[in-house]
PDB file of C-alpha atoms in Angstrom:
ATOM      1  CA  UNK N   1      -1.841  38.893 -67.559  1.00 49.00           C
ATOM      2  CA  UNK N   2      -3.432  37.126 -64.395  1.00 60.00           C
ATOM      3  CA  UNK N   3      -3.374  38.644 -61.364  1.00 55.00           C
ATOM      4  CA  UNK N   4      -2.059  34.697 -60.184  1.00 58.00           C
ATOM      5  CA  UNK N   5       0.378  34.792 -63.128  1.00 59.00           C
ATOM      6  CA  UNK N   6       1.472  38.261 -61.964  1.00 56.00           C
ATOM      7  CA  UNK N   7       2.164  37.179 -58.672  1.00 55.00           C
ATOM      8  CA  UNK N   8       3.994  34.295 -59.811  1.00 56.00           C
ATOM      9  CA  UNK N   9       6.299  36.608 -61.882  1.00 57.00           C
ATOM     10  CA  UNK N  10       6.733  38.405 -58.633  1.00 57.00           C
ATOM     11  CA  UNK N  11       7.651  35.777 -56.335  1.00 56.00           C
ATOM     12  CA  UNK N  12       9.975  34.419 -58.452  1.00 58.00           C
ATOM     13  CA  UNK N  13      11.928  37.890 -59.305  1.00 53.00           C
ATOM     14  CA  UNK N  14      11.879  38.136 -55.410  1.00 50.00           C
ATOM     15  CA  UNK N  15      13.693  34.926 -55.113  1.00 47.00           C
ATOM     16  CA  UNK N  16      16.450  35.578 -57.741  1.00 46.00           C
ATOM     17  CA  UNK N  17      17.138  38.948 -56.339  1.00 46.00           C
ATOM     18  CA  UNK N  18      17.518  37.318 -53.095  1.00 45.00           C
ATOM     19  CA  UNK N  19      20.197  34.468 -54.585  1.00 43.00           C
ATOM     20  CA  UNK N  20      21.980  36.846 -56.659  1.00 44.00           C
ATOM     21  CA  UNK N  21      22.825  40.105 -53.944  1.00 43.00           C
ATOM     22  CA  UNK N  22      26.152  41.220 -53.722  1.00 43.00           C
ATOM     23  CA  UNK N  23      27.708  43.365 -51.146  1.00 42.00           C
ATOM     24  CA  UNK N  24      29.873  46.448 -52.506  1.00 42.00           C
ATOM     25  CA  UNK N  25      31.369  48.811 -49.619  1.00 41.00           C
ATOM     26  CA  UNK N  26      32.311  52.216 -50.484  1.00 44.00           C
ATOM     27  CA  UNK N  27      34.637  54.088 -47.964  1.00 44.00           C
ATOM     28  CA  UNK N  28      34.528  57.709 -47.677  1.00 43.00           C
ATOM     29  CA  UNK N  29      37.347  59.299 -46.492  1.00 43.00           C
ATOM     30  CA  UNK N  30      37.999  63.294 -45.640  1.00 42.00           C
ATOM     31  CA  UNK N  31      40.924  64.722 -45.371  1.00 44.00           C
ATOM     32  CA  UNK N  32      40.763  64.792 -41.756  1.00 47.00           C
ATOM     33  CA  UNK N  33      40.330  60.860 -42.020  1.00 51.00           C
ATOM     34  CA  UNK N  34      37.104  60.607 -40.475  1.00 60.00           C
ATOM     35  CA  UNK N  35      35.441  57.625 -42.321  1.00 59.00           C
ATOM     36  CA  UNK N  36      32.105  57.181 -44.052  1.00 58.00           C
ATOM     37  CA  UNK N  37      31.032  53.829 -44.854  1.00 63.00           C
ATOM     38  CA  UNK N  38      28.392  53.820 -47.263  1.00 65.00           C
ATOM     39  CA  UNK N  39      26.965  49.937 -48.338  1.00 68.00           C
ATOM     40  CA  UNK N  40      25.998  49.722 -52.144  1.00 70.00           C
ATOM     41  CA  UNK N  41      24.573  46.360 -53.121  1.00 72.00           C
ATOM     42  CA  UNK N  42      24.465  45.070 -56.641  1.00 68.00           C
ATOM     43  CA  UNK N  43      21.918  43.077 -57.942  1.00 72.00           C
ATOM     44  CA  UNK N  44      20.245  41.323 -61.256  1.00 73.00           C
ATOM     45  CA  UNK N  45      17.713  38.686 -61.377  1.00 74.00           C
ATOM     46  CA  UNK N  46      15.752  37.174 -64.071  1.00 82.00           C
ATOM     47  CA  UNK N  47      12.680  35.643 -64.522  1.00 85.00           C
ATOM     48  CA  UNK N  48      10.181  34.110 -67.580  1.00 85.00           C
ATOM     49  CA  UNK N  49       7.064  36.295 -69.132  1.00 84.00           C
ATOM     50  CA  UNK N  50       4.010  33.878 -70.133  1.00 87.00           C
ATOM     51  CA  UNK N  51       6.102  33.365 -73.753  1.00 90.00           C
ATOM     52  CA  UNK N  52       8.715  32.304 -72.460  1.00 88.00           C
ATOM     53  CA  UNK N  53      10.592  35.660 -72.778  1.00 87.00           C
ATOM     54  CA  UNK N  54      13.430  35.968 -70.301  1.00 85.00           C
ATOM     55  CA  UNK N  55      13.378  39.058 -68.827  1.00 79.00           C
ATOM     56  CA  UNK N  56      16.639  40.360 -66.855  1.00 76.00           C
ATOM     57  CA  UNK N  57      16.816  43.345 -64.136  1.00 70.00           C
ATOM     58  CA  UNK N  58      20.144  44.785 -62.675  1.00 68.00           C
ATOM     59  CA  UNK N  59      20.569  47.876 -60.154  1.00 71.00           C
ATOM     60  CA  UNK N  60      22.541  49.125 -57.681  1.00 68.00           C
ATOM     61  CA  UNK N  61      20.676  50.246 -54.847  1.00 70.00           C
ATOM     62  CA  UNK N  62      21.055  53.031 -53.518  1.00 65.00           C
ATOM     63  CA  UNK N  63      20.808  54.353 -56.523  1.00 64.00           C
ATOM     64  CA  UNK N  64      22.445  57.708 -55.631  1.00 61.00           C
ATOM     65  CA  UNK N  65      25.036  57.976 -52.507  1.00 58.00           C
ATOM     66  CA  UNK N  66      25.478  61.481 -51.587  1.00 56.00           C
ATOM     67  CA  UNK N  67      29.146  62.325 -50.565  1.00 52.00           C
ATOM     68  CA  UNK N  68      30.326  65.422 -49.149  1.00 55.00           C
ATOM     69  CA  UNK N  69      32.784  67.951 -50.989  1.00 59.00           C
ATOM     70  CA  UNK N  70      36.279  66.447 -50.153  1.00 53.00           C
ATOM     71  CA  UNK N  71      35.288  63.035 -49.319  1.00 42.00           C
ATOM     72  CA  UNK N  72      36.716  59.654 -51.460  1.00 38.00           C
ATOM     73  CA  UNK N  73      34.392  56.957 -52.702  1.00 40.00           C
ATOM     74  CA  UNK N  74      34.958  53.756 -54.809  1.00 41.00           C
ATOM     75  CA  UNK N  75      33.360  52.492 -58.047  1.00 57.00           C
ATOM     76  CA  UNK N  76      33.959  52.953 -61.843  1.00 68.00           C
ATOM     77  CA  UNK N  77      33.429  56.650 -62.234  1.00 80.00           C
ATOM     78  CA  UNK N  78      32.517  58.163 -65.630  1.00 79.00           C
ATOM     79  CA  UNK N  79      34.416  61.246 -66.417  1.00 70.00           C
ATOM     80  CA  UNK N  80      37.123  60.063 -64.591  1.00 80.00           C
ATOM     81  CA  UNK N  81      40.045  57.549 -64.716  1.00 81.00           C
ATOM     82  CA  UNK N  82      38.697  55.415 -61.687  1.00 78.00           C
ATOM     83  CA  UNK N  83      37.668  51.987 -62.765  1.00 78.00           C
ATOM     84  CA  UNK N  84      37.549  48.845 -60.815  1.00 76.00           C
ATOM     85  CA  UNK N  85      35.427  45.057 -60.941  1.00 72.00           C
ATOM     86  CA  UNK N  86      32.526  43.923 -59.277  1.00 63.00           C
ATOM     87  CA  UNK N  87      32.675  39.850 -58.629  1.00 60.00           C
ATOM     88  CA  UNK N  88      29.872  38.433 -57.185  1.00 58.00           C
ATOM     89  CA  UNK N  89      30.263  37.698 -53.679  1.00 60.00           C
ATOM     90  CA  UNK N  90      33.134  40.049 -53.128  1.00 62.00           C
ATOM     91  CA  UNK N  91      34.139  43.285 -52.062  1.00 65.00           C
ATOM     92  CA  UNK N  92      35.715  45.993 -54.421  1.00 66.00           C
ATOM     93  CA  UNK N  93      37.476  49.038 -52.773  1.00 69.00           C
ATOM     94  CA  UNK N  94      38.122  52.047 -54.788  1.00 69.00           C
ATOM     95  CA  UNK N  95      39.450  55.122 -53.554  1.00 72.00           C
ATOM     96  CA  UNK N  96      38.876  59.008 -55.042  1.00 73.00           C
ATOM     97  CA  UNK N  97      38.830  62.277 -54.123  1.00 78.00           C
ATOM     98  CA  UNK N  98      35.875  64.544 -55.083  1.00 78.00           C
ATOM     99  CA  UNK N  99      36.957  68.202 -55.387  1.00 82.00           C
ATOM    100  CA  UNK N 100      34.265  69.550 -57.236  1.00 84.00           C
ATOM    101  CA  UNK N 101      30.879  69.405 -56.548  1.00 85.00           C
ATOM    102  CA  UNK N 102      28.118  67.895 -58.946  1.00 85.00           C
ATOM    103  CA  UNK N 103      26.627  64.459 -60.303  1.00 86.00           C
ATOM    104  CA  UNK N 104      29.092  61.400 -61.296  1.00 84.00           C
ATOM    105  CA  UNK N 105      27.608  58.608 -62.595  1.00 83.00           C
ATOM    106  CA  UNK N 106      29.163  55.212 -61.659  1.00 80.00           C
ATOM    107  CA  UNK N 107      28.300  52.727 -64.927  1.00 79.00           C
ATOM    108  CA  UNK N 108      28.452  48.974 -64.947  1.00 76.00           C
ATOM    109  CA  UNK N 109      30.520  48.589 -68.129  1.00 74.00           C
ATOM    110  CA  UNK N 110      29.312  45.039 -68.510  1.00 69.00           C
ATOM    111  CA  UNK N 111      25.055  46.142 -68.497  1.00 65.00           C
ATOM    112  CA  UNK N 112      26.250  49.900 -70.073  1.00 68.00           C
ATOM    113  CA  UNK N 113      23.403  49.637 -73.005  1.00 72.00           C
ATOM    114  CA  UNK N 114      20.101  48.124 -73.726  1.00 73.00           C
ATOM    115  CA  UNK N 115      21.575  45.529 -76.010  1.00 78.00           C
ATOM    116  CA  UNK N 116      23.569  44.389 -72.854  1.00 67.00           C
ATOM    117  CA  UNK N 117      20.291  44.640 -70.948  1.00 65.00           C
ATOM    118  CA  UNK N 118      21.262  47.713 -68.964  1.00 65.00           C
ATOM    119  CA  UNK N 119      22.081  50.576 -68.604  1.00 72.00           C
ATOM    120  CA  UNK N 120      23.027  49.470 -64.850  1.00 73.00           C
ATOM    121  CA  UNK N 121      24.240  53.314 -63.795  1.00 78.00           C
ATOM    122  CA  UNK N 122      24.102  54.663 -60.306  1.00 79.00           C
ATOM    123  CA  UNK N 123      25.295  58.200 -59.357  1.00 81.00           C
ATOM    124  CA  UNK N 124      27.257  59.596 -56.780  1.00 80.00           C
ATOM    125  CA  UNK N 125      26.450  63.256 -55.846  1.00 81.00           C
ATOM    126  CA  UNK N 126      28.681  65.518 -54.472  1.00 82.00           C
ATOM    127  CA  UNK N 127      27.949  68.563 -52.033  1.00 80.00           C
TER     128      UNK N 127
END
């Protein structure tokens, strides 16, 4: 591919990821109810290979929140029975309680495969 080509790809990618941000905050909460806010933003752009391929991208970003033992945070939570929606342009609040520690991976159920373009999985890691 051409380095012009390239950054064309680029530049466009850029601007879709720009129009298509979305704002998701989490609120961690201890028992003592000292808060945590931790911002999560969603995104997915697409953009056109030389073929004509569409390509699509979607993340969250960060890609891992780290939460202290105790603490609550939102999202669809696998291994659990949390589950909640994204829209675009809105804000989704979620509340749970971590008591153990370890890894929990939060999966977009709508990008959870490659078929489906994903998977779209962040994780939440607890102390």
């Amino acid at each position: 591919m051409e380095v012009n080509n390239m950054k064309k790809l680029l530049i466009i990618g850029f601007l879709c990821f720009m129009m298509s941000v979305q704002l998701v905050q989490a609120d961690v909460v201890s028992a003592n109810s000292e808060e945590l806010v931790i911002n999560i933003i969603t995104t997915e752009f697409e953009s056109e290979t030389e073929d004509g391929k569409e390509i699509e991208v979607y993340r969250w970003d960060p890609g891992t929140v780290f939460v202290p033992k105790g603490k609550e945070h939102p999202f669809y939570i696998e291994g659990t029975d949390i589950s909640g929606k994204v829209k675009k342009g809105e804000e989704t609040r979620v509340k749970v309680r971590f008591d153990k520690k370890g890894i929990y991976r939060i999966v977009c159920t709508a990008h959870e495969t490659i078929e489906q373009n994903g998977p779209m999985i962040a994780y939440i890691v607890v102390k």
